[in-house]
Coordinates of C-alpha atoms in Angstrom, one line a residue:
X218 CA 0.0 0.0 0.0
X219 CA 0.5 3.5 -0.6
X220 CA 0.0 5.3 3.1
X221 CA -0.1 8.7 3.7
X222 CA 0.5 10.6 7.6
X223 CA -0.7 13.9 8.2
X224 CA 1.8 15.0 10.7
X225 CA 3.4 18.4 11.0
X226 CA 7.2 16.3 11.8
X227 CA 7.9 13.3 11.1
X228 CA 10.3 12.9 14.0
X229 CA 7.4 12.9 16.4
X230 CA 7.4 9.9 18.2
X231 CA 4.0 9.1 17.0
X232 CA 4.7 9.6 13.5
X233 CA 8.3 7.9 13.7
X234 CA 6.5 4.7 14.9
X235 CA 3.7 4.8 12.1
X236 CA 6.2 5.0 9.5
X237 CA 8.2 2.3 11.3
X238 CA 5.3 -0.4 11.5
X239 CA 4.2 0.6 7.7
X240 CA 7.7 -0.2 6.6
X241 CA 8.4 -3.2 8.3
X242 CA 4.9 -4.8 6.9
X243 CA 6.3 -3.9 3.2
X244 CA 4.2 -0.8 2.4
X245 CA 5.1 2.3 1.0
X246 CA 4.6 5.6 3.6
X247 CA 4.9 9.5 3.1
X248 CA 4.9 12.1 5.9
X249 CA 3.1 14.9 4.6
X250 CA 2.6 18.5 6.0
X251 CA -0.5 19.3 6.3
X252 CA -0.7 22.9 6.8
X253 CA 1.5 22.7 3.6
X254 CA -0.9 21.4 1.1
X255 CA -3.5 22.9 -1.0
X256 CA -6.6 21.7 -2.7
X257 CA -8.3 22.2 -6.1
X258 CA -12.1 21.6 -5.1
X259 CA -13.9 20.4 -7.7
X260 CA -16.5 17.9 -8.3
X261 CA -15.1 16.1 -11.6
X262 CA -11.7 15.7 -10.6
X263 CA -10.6 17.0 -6.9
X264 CA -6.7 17.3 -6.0
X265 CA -4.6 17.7 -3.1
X266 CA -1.2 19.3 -4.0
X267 CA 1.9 19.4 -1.7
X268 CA 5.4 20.9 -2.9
X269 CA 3.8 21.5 -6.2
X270 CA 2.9 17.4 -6.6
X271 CA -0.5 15.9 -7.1
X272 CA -1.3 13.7 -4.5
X273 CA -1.9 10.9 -6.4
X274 CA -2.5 6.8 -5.8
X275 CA -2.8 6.8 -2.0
X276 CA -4.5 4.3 -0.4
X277 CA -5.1 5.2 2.9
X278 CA -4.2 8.1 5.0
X279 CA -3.5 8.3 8.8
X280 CA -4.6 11.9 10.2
X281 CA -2.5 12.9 13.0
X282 CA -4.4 16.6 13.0
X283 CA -3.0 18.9 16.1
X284 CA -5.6 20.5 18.1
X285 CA -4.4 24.2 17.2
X286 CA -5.1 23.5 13.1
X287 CA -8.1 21.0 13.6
X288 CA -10.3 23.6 11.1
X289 CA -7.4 23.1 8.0
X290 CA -6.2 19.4 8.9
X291 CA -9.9 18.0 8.4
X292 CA -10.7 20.2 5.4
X293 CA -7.4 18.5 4.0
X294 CA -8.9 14.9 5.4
X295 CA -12.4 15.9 3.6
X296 CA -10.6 16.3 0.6
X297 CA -9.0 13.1 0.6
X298 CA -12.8 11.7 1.1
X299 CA -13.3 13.8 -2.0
X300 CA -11.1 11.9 -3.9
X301 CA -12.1 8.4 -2.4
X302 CA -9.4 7.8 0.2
X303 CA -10.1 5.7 2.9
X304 CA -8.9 7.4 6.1
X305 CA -8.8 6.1 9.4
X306 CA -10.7 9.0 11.3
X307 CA -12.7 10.8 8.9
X308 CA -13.4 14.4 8.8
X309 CA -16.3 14.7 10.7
X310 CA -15.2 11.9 13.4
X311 CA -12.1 14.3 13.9
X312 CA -14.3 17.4 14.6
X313 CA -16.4 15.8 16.6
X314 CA -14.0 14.4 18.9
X315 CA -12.6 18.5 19.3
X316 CA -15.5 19.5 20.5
X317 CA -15.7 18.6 24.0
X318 CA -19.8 19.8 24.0
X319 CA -20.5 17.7 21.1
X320 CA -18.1 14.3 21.5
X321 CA -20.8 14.1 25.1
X322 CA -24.0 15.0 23.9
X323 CA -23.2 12.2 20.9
X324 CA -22.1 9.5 23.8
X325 CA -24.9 10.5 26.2
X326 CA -27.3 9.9 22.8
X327 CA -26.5 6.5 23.4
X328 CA -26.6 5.6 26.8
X329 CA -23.2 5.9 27.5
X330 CA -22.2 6.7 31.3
X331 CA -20.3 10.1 31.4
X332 CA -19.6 12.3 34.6
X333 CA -22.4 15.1 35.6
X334 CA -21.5 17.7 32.9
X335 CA -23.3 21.3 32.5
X336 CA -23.0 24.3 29.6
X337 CA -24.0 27.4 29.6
X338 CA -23.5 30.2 27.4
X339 CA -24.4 33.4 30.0
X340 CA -22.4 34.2 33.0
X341 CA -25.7 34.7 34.6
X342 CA -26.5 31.5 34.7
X343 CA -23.2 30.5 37.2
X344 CA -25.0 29.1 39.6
X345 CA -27.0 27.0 38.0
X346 CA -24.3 25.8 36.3
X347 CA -22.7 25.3 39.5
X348 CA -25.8 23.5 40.3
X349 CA -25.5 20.9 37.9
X350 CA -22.2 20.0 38.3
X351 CA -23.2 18.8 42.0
X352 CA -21.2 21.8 43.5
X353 CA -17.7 22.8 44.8
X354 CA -15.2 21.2 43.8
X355 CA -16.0 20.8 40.2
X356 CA -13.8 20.7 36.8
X357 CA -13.9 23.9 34.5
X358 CA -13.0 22.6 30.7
X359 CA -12.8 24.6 27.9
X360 CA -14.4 23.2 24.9
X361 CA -11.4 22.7 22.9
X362 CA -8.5 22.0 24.7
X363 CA -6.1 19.6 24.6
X364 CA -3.5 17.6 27.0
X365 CA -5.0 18.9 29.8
X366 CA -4.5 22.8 28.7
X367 CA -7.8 24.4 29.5
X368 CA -8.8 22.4 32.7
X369 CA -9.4 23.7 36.0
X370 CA -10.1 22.2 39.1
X371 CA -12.2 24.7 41.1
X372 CA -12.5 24.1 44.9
X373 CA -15.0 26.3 46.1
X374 CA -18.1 27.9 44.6
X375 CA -16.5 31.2 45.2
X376 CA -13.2 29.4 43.0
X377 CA -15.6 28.2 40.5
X378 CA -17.8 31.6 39.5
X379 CA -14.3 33.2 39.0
X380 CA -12.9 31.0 37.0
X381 CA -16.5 30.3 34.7
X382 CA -17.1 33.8 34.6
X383 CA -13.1 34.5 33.8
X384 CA -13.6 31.7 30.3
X385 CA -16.8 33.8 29.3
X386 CA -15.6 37.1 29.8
X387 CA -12.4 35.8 27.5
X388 CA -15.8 34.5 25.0
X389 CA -14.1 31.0 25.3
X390 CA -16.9 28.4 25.2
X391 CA -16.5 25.6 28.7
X392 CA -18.5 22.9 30.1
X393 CA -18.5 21.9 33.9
X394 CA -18.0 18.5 35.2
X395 CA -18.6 16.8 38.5
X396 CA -15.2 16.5 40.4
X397 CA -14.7 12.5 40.6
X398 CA -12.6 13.0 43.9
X399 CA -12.8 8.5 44.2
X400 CA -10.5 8.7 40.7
X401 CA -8.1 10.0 42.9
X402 CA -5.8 12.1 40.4
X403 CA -6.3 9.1 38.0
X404 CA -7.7 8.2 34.8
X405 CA -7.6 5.0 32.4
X406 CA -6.1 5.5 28.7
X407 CA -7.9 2.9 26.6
X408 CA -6.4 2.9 23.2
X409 CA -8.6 1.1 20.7
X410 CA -8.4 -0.1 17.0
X411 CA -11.1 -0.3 14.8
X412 CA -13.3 -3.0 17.4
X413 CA -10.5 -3.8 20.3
X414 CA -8.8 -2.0 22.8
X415 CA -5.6 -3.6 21.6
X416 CA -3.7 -1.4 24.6
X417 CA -4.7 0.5 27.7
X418 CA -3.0 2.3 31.0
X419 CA -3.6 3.8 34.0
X420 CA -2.4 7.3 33.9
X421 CA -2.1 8.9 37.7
X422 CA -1.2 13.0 38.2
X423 CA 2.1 14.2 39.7
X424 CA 2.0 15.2 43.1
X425 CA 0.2 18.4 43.7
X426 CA -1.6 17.9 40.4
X427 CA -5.4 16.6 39.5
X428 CA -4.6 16.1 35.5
X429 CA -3.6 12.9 34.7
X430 CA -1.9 13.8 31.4
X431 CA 1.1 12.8 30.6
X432 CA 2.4 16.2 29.3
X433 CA 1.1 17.5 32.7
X434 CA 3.9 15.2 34.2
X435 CA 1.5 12.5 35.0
X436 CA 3.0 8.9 35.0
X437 CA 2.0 5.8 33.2
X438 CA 1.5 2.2 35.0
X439 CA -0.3 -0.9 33.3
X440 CA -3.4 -2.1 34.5
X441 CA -5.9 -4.6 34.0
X442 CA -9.2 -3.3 32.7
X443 CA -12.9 -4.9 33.1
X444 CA -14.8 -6.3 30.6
X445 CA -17.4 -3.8 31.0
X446 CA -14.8 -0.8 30.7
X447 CA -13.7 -2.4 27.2
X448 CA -17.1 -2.7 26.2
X449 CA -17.5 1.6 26.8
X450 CA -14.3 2.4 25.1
X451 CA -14.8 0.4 22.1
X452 CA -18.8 2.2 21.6
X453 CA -17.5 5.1 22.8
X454 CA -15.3 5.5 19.6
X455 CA -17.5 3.9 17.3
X456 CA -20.2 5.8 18.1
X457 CA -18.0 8.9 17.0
X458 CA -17.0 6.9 13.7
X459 CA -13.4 6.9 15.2
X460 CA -10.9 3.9 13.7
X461 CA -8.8 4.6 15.7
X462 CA -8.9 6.6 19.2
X463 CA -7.9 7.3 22.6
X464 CA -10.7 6.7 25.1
X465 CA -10.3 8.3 29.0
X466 CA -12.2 6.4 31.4
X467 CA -12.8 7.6 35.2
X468 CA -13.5 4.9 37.9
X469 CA -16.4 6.4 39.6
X470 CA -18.1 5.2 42.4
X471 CA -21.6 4.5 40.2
X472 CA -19.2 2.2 37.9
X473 CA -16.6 3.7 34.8
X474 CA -17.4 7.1 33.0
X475 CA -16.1 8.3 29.8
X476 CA -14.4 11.8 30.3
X477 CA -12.8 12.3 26.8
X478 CA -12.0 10.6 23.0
X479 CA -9.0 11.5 21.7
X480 CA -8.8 11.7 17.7
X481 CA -5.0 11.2 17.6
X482 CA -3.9 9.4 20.5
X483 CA 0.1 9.5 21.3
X484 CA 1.6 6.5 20.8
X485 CA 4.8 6.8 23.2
X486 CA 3.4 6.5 26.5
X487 CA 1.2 3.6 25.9
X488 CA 4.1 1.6 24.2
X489 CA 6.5 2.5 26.6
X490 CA 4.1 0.9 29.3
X491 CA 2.4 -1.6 27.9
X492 CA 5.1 -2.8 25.3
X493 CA 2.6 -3.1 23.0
X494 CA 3.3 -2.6 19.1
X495 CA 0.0 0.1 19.1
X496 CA 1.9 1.2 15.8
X497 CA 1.9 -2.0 14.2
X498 CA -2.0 -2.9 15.2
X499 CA -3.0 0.4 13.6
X500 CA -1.4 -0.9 10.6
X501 CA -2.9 -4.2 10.3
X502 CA -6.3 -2.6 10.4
X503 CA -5.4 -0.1 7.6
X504 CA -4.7 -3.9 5.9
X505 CA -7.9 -4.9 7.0
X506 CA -10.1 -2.2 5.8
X507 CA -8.4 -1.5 2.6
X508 CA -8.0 -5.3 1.4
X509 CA -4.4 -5.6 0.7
X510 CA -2.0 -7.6 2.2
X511 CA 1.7 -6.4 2.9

């Protein structure tokens, strides 16, 4: 096969792996900017160009869109569905997943459990919003962040107007969750392929921290998950039309909750503490879904 990454560097550990696992299965892989192509839209004949090249022959792409250029890097993955590409998270999947507000509202659609989450667009409406959330303490997110940028643990009510009232004077758009104080500083990264979690961890915060993330300094540790937590990951992300996807799970004291899907899920942490070739599983279901064999 002829794969494509979308990934601003290919020396990303992500990206480095991806190329690694296409290559050693006998396939043919390009790492591709982007931010640096350009599209003639067209209904006849549509084209992606990059360096001056027609994009041409590709059989499937992997979209590795940052959270800062989400609005460019799926119109680029829309015009590969244009042309008839598969892709492994299309377009839409990948929008949806960015929006915070709208990855929920989907998962709550179908019964999925999630922790109590509020939005409200006035700052009048604080406490009621408050309200929701089950009170002080409670988790400020904005709608759109990323790696744990954007999240605030509030501890009082006082803590919590201030800080809601702070996003909206900024216009930034937030939702309110219930703090899960039994999580303890810790959530569970299930990484799932097409219909398996072929990988998950338990990612705990760094002292004096309540985001897990591992960019927030958080640490990595393997666990053992339960049947019914595999279950939610793998409908979480198929219910958002995700191939492949990062899905955040809280233990809660009513059972697991879904917190977040991520569209383009690291690979280096995982690996590292699993030893799992996530890489290589992500390119045997490219195989799988295109039809060709290495």
């Amino acid at each position: 096969m002829k794969i494509v990454i979308l990934s601003r560097k290919r020396d990303l550990y992500s990206t480095r792996r991806l190329v690694e696992a296409a290559e050693e299965r006998g396939h043919s892989v390009r790492v591709i900017d982007y931010l640096r192509c350009y599209m003639n839209i067209t209904s006849t004949d549509p084209k992606i160009i990059y360096g001056h090249q027609i994009l041409t022959g590709i059989d499937a792409v992997i979209p590795r869109i940052g959270a800062s250029y989400t609005f460019y890097g799926t119109a680029v993955v829309r015009q590969f569905e244009l042309m008839k590409t598969y892709v492994v998270n299309d377009s839409a999947a990948i929008a949806c997943s960015r929006d915070k507000l709208h990855c929920l509202q989907k998962l709550a659609k179908d019964n999925i459990d999630l922790p109590v989450t509020g939005c409200a667009h006035s700052t009048k409406d604080v406490a009621g919003l408050i309200e929701i959330a089950g009170g002080a303490p409670l988790v400020v997110k904005l709608l759109e962040g990323t790696q744990g940028i954007g999240v605030v643990l509030a501890e009082t009510k006082k803590a919590a107007e201030s800080v809601i009232e702070a996003f909206r004077g900024l216009d930034a758009n937030i939702i309110v969750q219930e703090f899960i104080r039994e999580a303890a500083g810790s959530d569970i990264r299930c990484f799932v392929v097409g219909d398996q979690v072929v990988a998950s961890m338990m990612r705990k915060a760094a002292e004096g921290e309540f985001r897990s993330n591992i960019h927030r300094g958080g640490s990595g540790h393997k666990v053992e998950i339960t049947e019914q937590e595999r279950s939610m990951a793998v409908r979480a992300a198929q219910l958002l039309g995700l191939g492949v996807a990062g899905v955040d799970i809280l233990r809660s004291k009513i059972g697991p909750v879904v917190m977040e899907v991520n569209s383009s899920p690291g690979l280096e942490g995982i690996e590292k503490t699993t030893d799992v070739n996530v890489a290589g599983a992500i390119i045997e279901f490219i195989e799988s879904r295109v039809g060709t064999e290495p």
